[in-house]
């Protein structure tokens, strides 16, 4: 059965819904396909209530761990339906 | 209600305490700070810890002091692992060479970033047996940031199960 996520909205063809995993928890973020992918980061953090580090301290990877260029447009990634993006911190430090 | 901010009890199996403390004590004997994480699942207003995660980490020591870092690739690995098991982070634990308190670095670069998360700082490189009474325990409560909990609050919130 086709996954309805990760598809353009019929009424808003420039929008796509992405599944983003933060701290193990999935959330769905609606984004403009023409926008750079870093634009999903603040919404994903807000939806999952992750406020301990600012958005610029986070990075997106695919499940195998490939870093996604934050400046690339979402449409350029050609995400397959059901793709999960993993939003993780660039670093944690105790001092 | 949902989310870590509404958790009123964090249940921690003794083995999870011991695993974390053993790591902190081990690296402490070499003069380094260490990191450990507690993961589990939310059940209403109770968070049940089921695993201790010892992230791949690097202890650093210089004239300026000591710190411990976990890089992005390892944090990604942990994120994938948590998701695959339906778990989430509730707390970070790390050691200090002397006094237990949340440094500016701890405030700025935590691994536990969800509102309501806990941060336990263990003094003296974890040389003594683990005791909540000697830890400094903080909770992330925006917009106040990391708020230190009183011993009474810690005693009500964190329950170690033998």
CSV table of C-alpha atoms in Angstrom, one decimal:
chain,number,residue,atom,x,y,z
A,1,UNK,CA,0.0,0.0,0.0
A,2,UNK,CA,1.5,3.3,-1.0
A,3,UNK,CA,2.7,5.5,1.9
A,4,UNK,CA,0.8,8.8,1.8
A,5,UNK,CA,3.7,10.5,3.6
A,6,UNK,CA,6.6,12.0,1.7
A,7,UNK,CA,4.3,12.9,-1.2
A,8,UNK,CA,3.3,16.4,-2.4
A,9,UNK,CA,0.0,17.6,-1.1
A,10,UNK,CA,-2.5,17.7,-4.0
A,11,UNK,CA,-3.8,21.1,-2.9
A,12,UNK,CA,-0.3,22.4,-2.1
A,13,UNK,CA,2.0,20.6,-4.6
A,14,UNK,CA,5.1,22.4,-3.3
A,15,UNK,CA,4.6,20.9,0.1
A,16,UNK,CA,5.9,17.5,1.3
A,17,UNK,CA,5.6,15.7,4.7
A,18,UNK,CA,8.8,14.2,6.0
A,19,UNK,CA,9.3,11.9,8.9
A,20,UNK,CA,12.1,13.1,11.2
A,21,UNK,CA,13.5,11.2,14.1
A,22,UNK,CA,14.8,13.2,17.1
A,23,UNK,CA,16.1,11.5,20.2
A,24,UNK,CA,14.5,8.3,19.0
A,25,UNK,CA,11.1,9.8,18.5
A,26,UNK,CA,9.4,10.3,15.1
A,27,UNK,CA,7.6,13.4,14.1
A,28,UNK,CA,6.2,14.6,10.8
A,29,UNK,CA,7.2,17.9,9.4
A,30,UNK,CA,5.6,19.6,6.5
A,31,UNK,CA,8.0,21.5,4.3
A,32,UNK,CA,8.3,23.3,1.0
A,33,UNK,CA,10.1,21.1,-1.5
A,34,UNK,CA,11.9,24.2,-2.9
A,35,UNK,CA,13.4,25.1,0.5
A,36,UNK,CA,16.8,24.0,1.8
A,37,UNK,CA,16.4,20.9,4.0
A,38,UNK,CA,17.8,22.7,7.0
A,39,UNK,CA,14.4,24.5,7.2
A,40,UNK,CA,12.8,21.3,8.7
A,41,UNK,CA,15.1,21.4,11.7
A,42,UNK,CA,13.5,24.1,13.8
A,43,UNK,CA,10.0,22.6,13.3
A,44,UNK,CA,11.2,19.0,14.1
A,45,UNK,CA,12.9,20.2,17.3
A,46,UNK,CA,9.8,22.2,18.3
A,47,UNK,CA,7.4,19.3,17.6
A,48,UNK,CA,9.6,16.9,19.7
A,49,UNK,CA,10.2,19.6,22.4
A,50,UNK,CA,14.0,19.4,22.1
A,51,UNK,CA,15.2,22.8,23.3
A,52,UNK,CA,18.5,21.9,24.9
A,53,UNK,CA,20.6,23.1,22.0
A,54,UNK,CA,19.8,25.6,19.2
A,55,UNK,CA,18.8,24.4,15.7
A,56,UNK,CA,22.2,25.3,14.3
A,57,UNK,CA,23.8,22.6,16.5
A,58,UNK,CA,21.9,19.8,14.9
A,59,UNK,CA,22.4,17.9,11.6
A,60,UNK,CA,20.3,15.7,9.4
A,61,UNK,CA,21.5,12.2,8.2
A,62,UNK,CA,19.8,9.4,6.5
A,63,UNK,CA,19.5,6.1,8.3
A,64,UNK,CA,22.9,4.7,7.2
A,65,UNK,CA,24.5,7.9,8.5
A,66,UNK,CA,25.2,9.9,5.4
A,67,UNK,CA,25.2,13.6,6.2
A,68,UNK,CA,22.6,15.6,4.3
A,69,UNK,CA,23.8,18.9,2.9
A,70,UNK,CA,21.7,21.5,4.8
A,71,UNK,CA,21.7,23.9,1.9
A,72,UNK,CA,20.4,21.5,-0.7
A,73,UNK,CA,16.7,21.8,-1.6
A,74,UNK,CA,14.4,19.1,-0.3
A,75,UNK,CA,13.3,18.1,-3.8
A,76,UNK,CA,16.9,17.4,-4.9
A,77,UNK,CA,17.1,14.5,-2.5
A,78,UNK,CA,14.3,12.6,-4.2
A,79,UNK,CA,13.4,10.9,-0.9
A,80,UNK,CA,11.5,7.6,-1.4
A,81,UNK,CA,8.1,7.3,0.3
A,82,UNK,CA,8.6,6.3,3.9
A,83,UNK,CA,12.1,7.7,4.2
A,84,UNK,CA,13.1,8.5,7.7
A,85,UNK,CA,15.5,11.3,8.4
A,86,UNK,CA,17.5,11.4,11.6
A,87,UNK,CA,18.1,14.7,13.3
A,88,UNK,CA,20.9,14.4,15.8
A,89,UNK,CA,23.3,16.8,17.6
A,90,UNK,CA,26.6,17.7,16.0
A,91,UNK,CA,28.2,17.1,19.4
A,92,UNK,CA,27.6,16.7,23.1
A,93,UNK,CA,30.1,17.9,25.6
A,94,UNK,CA,30.5,17.5,29.3
A,95,UNK,CA,33.0,19.8,31.0
B,1,UNK,CA,-0.4,14.9,29.6
B,2,UNK,CA,2.6,13.6,27.7
B,3,UNK,CA,6.3,14.3,27.3
B,4,UNK,CA,9.2,14.2,29.7
B,5,UNK,CA,8.3,17.6,31.2
B,6,UNK,CA,5.3,15.9,32.9
B,7,UNK,CA,7.2,12.9,34.3
B,8,UNK,CA,6.8,12.7,38.0
B,9,UNK,CA,8.8,9.5,38.6
B,10,UNK,CA,11.9,8.1,36.9
B,11,UNK,CA,12.3,4.4,37.7
B,12,UNK,CA,16.0,3.2,37.3
B,13,UNK,CA,17.0,-0.4,37.7
B,14,UNK,CA,20.1,-0.8,39.9
B,15,UNK,CA,22.0,-2.4,37.1
B,16,UNK,CA,21.5,0.7,34.9
B,17,UNK,CA,23.0,2.8,37.8
B,18,UNK,CA,25.8,0.4,38.2
B,19,UNK,CA,26.7,0.3,34.5
B,20,UNK,CA,26.8,4.0,34.3
B,21,UNK,CA,28.8,4.4,37.4
B,22,UNK,CA,31.3,1.7,36.6
B,23,UNK,CA,32.1,3.5,33.3
B,24,UNK,CA,32.5,6.9,35.0
B,25,UNK,CA,34.7,5.4,37.7
B,26,UNK,CA,36.8,3.5,35.1
B,27,UNK,CA,37.6,6.6,33.0
B,28,UNK,CA,38.0,8.6,36.1
B,29,UNK,CA,40.8,6.4,37.3
B,30,UNK,CA,42.7,7.6,34.2
B,31,UNK,CA,41.9,11.2,35.0
B,32,UNK,CA,39.2,11.7,32.5
B,33,UNK,CA,35.5,12.7,32.7
B,34,UNK,CA,33.0,10.2,31.3
B,35,UNK,CA,29.5,10.2,29.8
B,36,UNK,CA,26.7,7.8,30.2
B,37,UNK,CA,23.0,8.0,29.2
B,38,UNK,CA,19.8,6.5,30.4
B,39,UNK,CA,17.2,5.4,27.9
B,40,UNK,CA,13.7,4.0,28.4
B,41,UNK,CA,10.0,4.6,27.8
B,42,UNK,CA,7.3,6.8,29.0
B,43,UNK,CA,4.3,5.3,30.8
B,44,UNK,CA,2.0,8.1,31.7
B,45,UNK,CA,3.8,10.3,34.2
B,46,UNK,CA,6.3,7.5,34.9
B,47,UNK,CA,9.5,7.1,32.9
B,48,UNK,CA,10.9,3.6,33.1
B,49,UNK,CA,14.7,3.4,32.3
B,50,UNK,CA,15.6,0.1,30.7
B,51,UNK,CA,19.1,0.7,29.3
B,52,UNK,CA,22.3,2.5,30.1
B,53,UNK,CA,24.1,3.7,26.9
B,54,UNK,CA,27.8,4.3,27.1
B,55,UNK,CA,28.5,6.4,24.0
B,56,UNK,CA,31.8,6.2,22.2
B,57,UNK,CA,33.5,9.2,23.7
B,58,UNK,CA,36.7,11.1,23.9
B,59,UNK,CA,38.0,12.4,27.2
B,60,UNK,CA,40.2,15.5,26.9
B,61,UNK,CA,42.7,17.0,29.4
B,62,UNK,CA,44.6,20.2,29.1
B,63,UNK,CA,45.8,23.1,31.1
B,64,UNK,CA,42.3,24.5,31.0
B,65,UNK,CA,40.8,21.5,32.6
B,66,UNK,CA,39.0,18.3,31.5
B,67,UNK,CA,36.0,17.6,29.3
B,68,UNK,CA,34.4,14.7,27.5
B,69,UNK,CA,33.0,14.8,24.0
B,70,UNK,CA,30.7,12.7,21.9
B,71,UNK,CA,30.6,13.4,18.2
B,72,UNK,CA,27.8,13.6,15.7
B,73,UNK,CA,28.3,10.2,14.1
B,74,UNK,CA,27.9,8.5,17.4
B,75,UNK,CA,24.9,10.6,18.4
B,76,UNK,CA,23.3,9.6,15.1
B,77,UNK,CA,24.0,5.9,15.8
B,78,UNK,CA,22.3,6.3,19.2
B,79,UNK,CA,19.4,8.1,17.6
B,80,UNK,CA,18.9,5.2,15.2
B,81,UNK,CA,19.3,2.7,18.0
B,82,UNK,CA,16.7,4.4,20.2
B,83,UNK,CA,14.2,4.6,17.4
B,84,UNK,CA,14.6,0.9,16.4
B,85,UNK,CA,13.8,0.0,20.0
B,86,UNK,CA,11.1,2.5,20.7
B,87,UNK,CA,13.2,4.2,23.4
B,88,UNK,CA,14.0,7.7,24.2
B,89,UNK,CA,16.7,9.4,26.3
B,90,UNK,CA,15.7,10.7,29.7
B,91,UNK,CA,19.0,11.5,31.3
B,92,UNK,CA,22.7,12.1,30.9
B,93,UNK,CA,25.3,11.4,33.5
B,94,UNK,CA,28.8,12.7,33.5
B,95,UNK,CA,31.6,13.0,36.0
B,96,UNK,CA,33.6,15.9,37.2
B,97,UNK,CA,37.1,15.8,38.7
B,98,UNK,CA,36.0,17.6,41.9
B,99,UNK,CA,32.7,19.4,42.7
B,100,UNK,CA,29.5,18.3,41.0
B,101,UNK,CA,27.7,21.2,39.3
B,102,UNK,CA,26.5,22.2,35.8
B,103,UNK,CA,29.3,24.1,34.1
B,104,UNK,CA,28.7,26.5,31.2
B,105,UNK,CA,29.8,23.8,28.9
B,106,UNK,CA,27.2,21.4,30.4
B,107,UNK,CA,24.5,24.0,29.9
B,108,UNK,CA,25.5,24.7,26.3
B,109,UNK,CA,26.2,21.2,24.8
B,110,UNK,CA,24.0,18.6,26.6
B,111,UNK,CA,23.2,15.3,24.9
B,112,UNK,CA,19.8,15.2,26.7
B,113,UNK,CA,17.9,18.0,25.1
B,114,UNK,CA,14.3,17.2,25.5
B,115,UNK,CA,12.3,19.4,27.9
B,116,UNK,CA,12.1,17.6,31.2
B,117,UNK,CA,15.4,15.7,30.7
B,118,UNK,CA,17.7,15.1,33.6
B,119,UNK,CA,21.4,15.7,33.9
B,120,UNK,CA,23.3,14.1,36.8
B,121,UNK,CA,26.8,15.3,37.6
B,122,UNK,CA,28.9,12.9,39.6
B,123,UNK,CA,31.7,14.4,41.7
B,124,UNK,CA,35.3,13.3,42.2
B,125,UNK,CA,35.6,11.2,39.0
B,126,UNK,CA,33.0,8.8,40.5
B,127,UNK,CA,35.5,7.4,43.0
B,128,UNK,CA,32.9,6.9,45.6
B,129,UNK,CA,29.9,4.5,45.3
B,130,UNK,CA,27.0,6.0,43.5
B,131,UNK,CA,24.6,8.0,45.6
B,132,UNK,CA,21.9,10.5,44.5
B,133,UNK,CA,22.8,12.5,47.6
B,134,UNK,CA,26.2,13.4,46.3
B,135,UNK,CA,25.2,14.0,42.7
B,136,UNK,CA,24.1,17.4,41.4
B,137,UNK,CA,20.9,16.8,39.6
B,138,UNK,CA,19.4,19.2,37.1
B,139,UNK,CA,16.3,19.2,35.0
B,140,UNK,CA,15.9,21.0,31.6
B,141,UNK,CA,12.9,23.3,32.1
B,142,UNK,CA,12.8,26.0,29.4
B,143,UNK,CA,12.8,29.0,29.5
B,144,UNK,CA,14.6,28.6,32.9
B,145,UNK,CA,17.2,26.3,31.4
B,146,UNK,CA,18.9,23.6,33.5
B,147,UNK,CA,17.4,23.9,37.0
B,148,UNK,CA,19.1,22.3,39.9
B,149,UNK,CA,16.7,20.0,41.9
B,150,UNK,CA,16.7,20.0,45.7
B,151,UNK,CA,17.6,16.7,47.4
B,152,UNK,CA,13.9,16.4,48.3
B,153,UNK,CA,12.9,16.8,44.6
B,154,UNK,CA,15.5,14.3,43.5
B,155,UNK,CA,14.3,11.8,46.1
B,156,UNK,CA,10.7,12.1,44.9
B,157,UNK,CA,11.6,12.0,41.2
B,158,UNK,CA,14.3,9.3,40.8
B,159,UNK,CA,13.6,5.9,42.2
B,160,UNK,CA,16.4,3.3,42.1
B,161,UNK,CA,14.9,-0.2,42.0
B,162,UNK,CA,17.0,-2.9,43.5
